[in-house]
mmCIF file of C-alpha atoms in Angstrom:
data_model
loop_
_atom_site.group_PDB
_atom_site.id
_atom_site.type_symbol
_atom_site.label_atom_id
_atom_site.label_comp_id
_atom_site.label_asym_id
_atom_site.label_seq_id
_atom_site.Cartn_x
_atom_site.Cartn_y
_atom_site.Cartn_z
ATOM 1 C CA UNK P 45 0.445 0.221 0.152
ATOM 2 C CA UNK P 46 0.785 3.343 -0.922
ATOM 3 C CA UNK P 47 1.624 4.909 2.910
ATOM 4 C CA UNK P 48 2.041 8.443 1.834
ATOM 5 C CA UNK P 49 -1.108 8.622 -0.035
ATOM 6 C CA UNK P 50 -3.439 7.390 2.506
ATOM 7 C CA UNK P 51 -0.552 9.382 4.637
ATOM 8 C CA UNK P 52 -2.004 12.555 2.377
ATOM 9 C CA UNK P 53 -5.348 11.731 2.463
ATOM 10 C CA UNK P 54 -5.712 11.756 6.616
ATOM 11 C CA UNK P 55 -4.410 14.881 7.237
ATOM 12 C CA UNK P 56 -6.284 16.439 4.133
ATOM 13 C CA UNK P 57 -8.983 15.606 5.176
ATOM 14 C CA UNK P 58 -7.960 16.638 9.353
ATOM 15 C CA UNK P 59 -7.215 20.283 8.119
ATOM 16 C CA UNK P 60 -10.161 20.841 6.607
ATOM 17 C CA UNK P 61 -11.168 24.858 6.955
ATOM 18 C CA UNK P 62 -14.031 25.275 9.391
ATOM 19 C CA UNK P 63 -16.714 25.852 7.259
ATOM 20 C CA UNK P 64 -16.358 21.734 6.040
ATOM 21 C CA UNK P 65 -15.974 20.653 9.877
ATOM 22 C CA UNK P 66 -19.339 17.869 9.094
ATOM 23 C CA UNK P 67 -16.761 15.076 7.561
ATOM 24 C CA UNK P 68 -16.164 12.484 8.656
ATOM 25 C CA UNK P 69 -13.264 10.024 8.347
ATOM 26 C CA UNK P 70 -13.749 6.229 8.315
ATOM 27 C CA UNK P 71 -12.506 2.877 7.493
ATOM 28 C CA UNK P 72 -12.326 -0.995 7.748
ATOM 29 C CA UNK P 73 -8.878 -2.585 7.840
ATOM 30 C CA UNK P 74 -10.462 -6.633 6.746
ATOM 31 C CA UNK P 75 -7.783 -9.289 6.500
ATOM 32 C CA UNK P 76 -7.026 -12.832 7.387
ATOM 33 C CA UNK P 77 -3.278 -15.068 7.076
ATOM 34 C CA UNK P 78 -4.513 -17.868 5.282
ATOM 35 C CA UNK P 79 -2.495 -21.377 4.763
ATOM 36 C CA UNK P 80 -1.658 -22.194 1.514
ATOM 37 C CA UNK P 81 -1.095 -25.788 0.023
ATOM 38 C CA UNK P 82 -0.624 -25.710 -3.518
ATOM 39 C CA UNK P 83 0.888 -30.006 -4.446
ATOM 40 C CA UNK P 84 2.824 -31.332 -7.148
ATOM 41 C CA UNK P 85 5.633 -29.326 -8.870
ATOM 42 C CA UNK P 86 6.384 -26.306 -8.116
ATOM 43 C CA UNK P 87 3.494 -26.191 -5.147
ATOM 44 C CA UNK P 88 3.912 -23.770 -2.700
ATOM 45 C CA UNK P 89 2.797 -24.471 1.140
ATOM 46 C CA UNK P 90 2.824 -21.344 3.462
ATOM 47 C CA UNK P 91 0.722 -18.598 4.596
ATOM 48 C CA UNK P 92 -0.089 -15.419 3.573
ATOM 49 C CA UNK P 93 -1.462 -12.465 4.048
ATOM 50 C CA UNK P 94 -5.181 -11.441 1.770
ATOM 51 C CA UNK P 95 -6.905 -8.289 1.740
ATOM 52 C CA UNK P 96 -10.876 -8.975 2.143
ATOM 53 C CA UNK P 97 -11.977 -6.269 0.776
ATOM 54 C CA UNK P 98 -10.395 -3.160 3.388
ATOM 55 C CA UNK P 99 -11.863 1.011 2.342
ATOM 56 C CA UNK P 100 -10.719 4.132 3.467
ATOM 57 C CA UNK P 101 -13.851 6.579 3.198
ATOM 58 C CA UNK P 102 -14.718 10.087 3.647
ATOM 59 C CA UNK P 103 -18.283 11.729 4.260
ATOM 60 C CA UNK P 104 -19.565 14.935 4.959
ATOM 61 C CA UNK P 105 -22.819 17.720 4.611
ATOM 62 C CA UNK P 106 -22.914 20.982 4.429
ATOM 63 C CA UNK P 107 -26.277 22.867 5.655
ATOM 64 C CA UNK P 108 -27.469 25.565 2.656
ATOM 65 C CA UNK P 109 -30.310 26.310 5.028
ATOM 66 C CA UNK P 110 -34.012 26.565 3.961
ATOM 67 C CA UNK P 111 -33.967 22.599 5.180
ATOM 68 C CA UNK P 112 -31.565 21.474 2.145
ATOM 69 C CA UNK P 113 -28.053 20.296 2.493
ATOM 70 C CA UNK P 114 -25.883 18.958 0.500
ATOM 71 C CA UNK P 115 -24.101 15.448 1.058
ATOM 72 C CA UNK P 116 -21.200 13.798 -0.575
ATOM 73 C CA UNK P 117 -19.171 10.510 0.197
ATOM 74 C CA UNK P 118 -16.190 9.460 -1.010
ATOM 75 C CA UNK P 119 -14.786 5.714 -0.374
ATOM 76 C CA UNK P 120 -11.538 4.060 -2.054
ATOM 77 C CA UNK P 121 -10.256 -0.191 -1.591
ATOM 78 C CA UNK P 122 -7.333 0.124 -0.181
ATOM 79 C CA UNK P 123 -4.929 -3.302 -0.761
ATOM 80 C CA UNK P 124 -3.436 -3.550 2.930
ATOM 81 C CA UNK P 125 -2.048 -6.620 1.770
ATOM 82 C CA UNK P 126 0.122 -5.497 -1.536
ATOM 83 C CA UNK P 127 2.428 -2.884 -1.124
ATOM 84 C CA UNK P 128 2.594 -1.511 -4.584
ATOM 85 C CA UNK P 129 1.002 1.989 -6.217
ATOM 86 C CA UNK P 130 -2.603 -0.022 -7.501
ATOM 87 C CA UNK P 131 -3.286 -0.732 -3.588
ATOM 88 C CA UNK P 132 -5.313 2.621 -2.842
ATOM 89 C CA UNK P 133 -7.485 4.581 -5.013
ATOM 90 C CA UNK P 134 -9.824 1.904 -6.655
ATOM 91 C CA UNK P 135 -13.218 4.249 -6.260
ATOM 92 C CA UNK P 136 -16.130 2.740 -4.602
ATOM 93 C CA UNK P 137 -19.111 3.988 -3.300
ATOM 94 C CA UNK P 138 -18.927 7.487 -4.099
ATOM 95 C CA UNK P 139 -21.942 10.122 -4.558
ATOM 96 C CA UNK P 140 -22.878 14.051 -4.631
ATOM 97 C CA UNK P 141 -26.726 14.951 -3.367
ATOM 98 C CA UNK P 142 -29.069 16.607 -1.752
ATOM 99 C CA UNK P 143 -30.729 16.558 1.041
ATOM 100 C CA UNK P 144 -34.356 17.865 2.378
ATOM 101 C CA UNK P 145 -37.633 17.459 3.174
ATOM 102 C CA UNK P 146 -38.659 15.620 0.102
ATOM 103 C CA UNK P 147 -36.215 12.630 0.513
ATOM 104 C CA UNK P 148 -32.524 12.087 -0.575
ATOM 105 C CA UNK P 149 -31.387 12.595 -4.194
ATOM 106 C CA UNK P 150 -27.659 11.388 -5.078
ATOM 107 C CA UNK P 151 -25.722 11.177 -8.148
ATOM 108 C CA UNK P 152 -22.844 8.685 -8.500
ATOM 109 C CA UNK P 153 -22.891 5.208 -6.336
#
């Protein structure tokens, strides 16, 4: 995983201006340690750490007045078992929308 990129994303979210104080940083580290037993020529026996859908996300809202607010969410998959440039940044559930007395309307997802 590109640890510098994750650290930069967390730092950017934490230093957001006061107008965007309603930002929530969340995530899930879901890993497993698996025993691998591959028979045959060139087989492998041992242990391996596997990522099982880990993620990092940011979500928030902004009051627009008159009972209307803007809502947003950006979520990224994080491969915590892989130390490469492709281990962070695959988009997941992300949207931008409006919420009010009518309910919530979002684009994305």
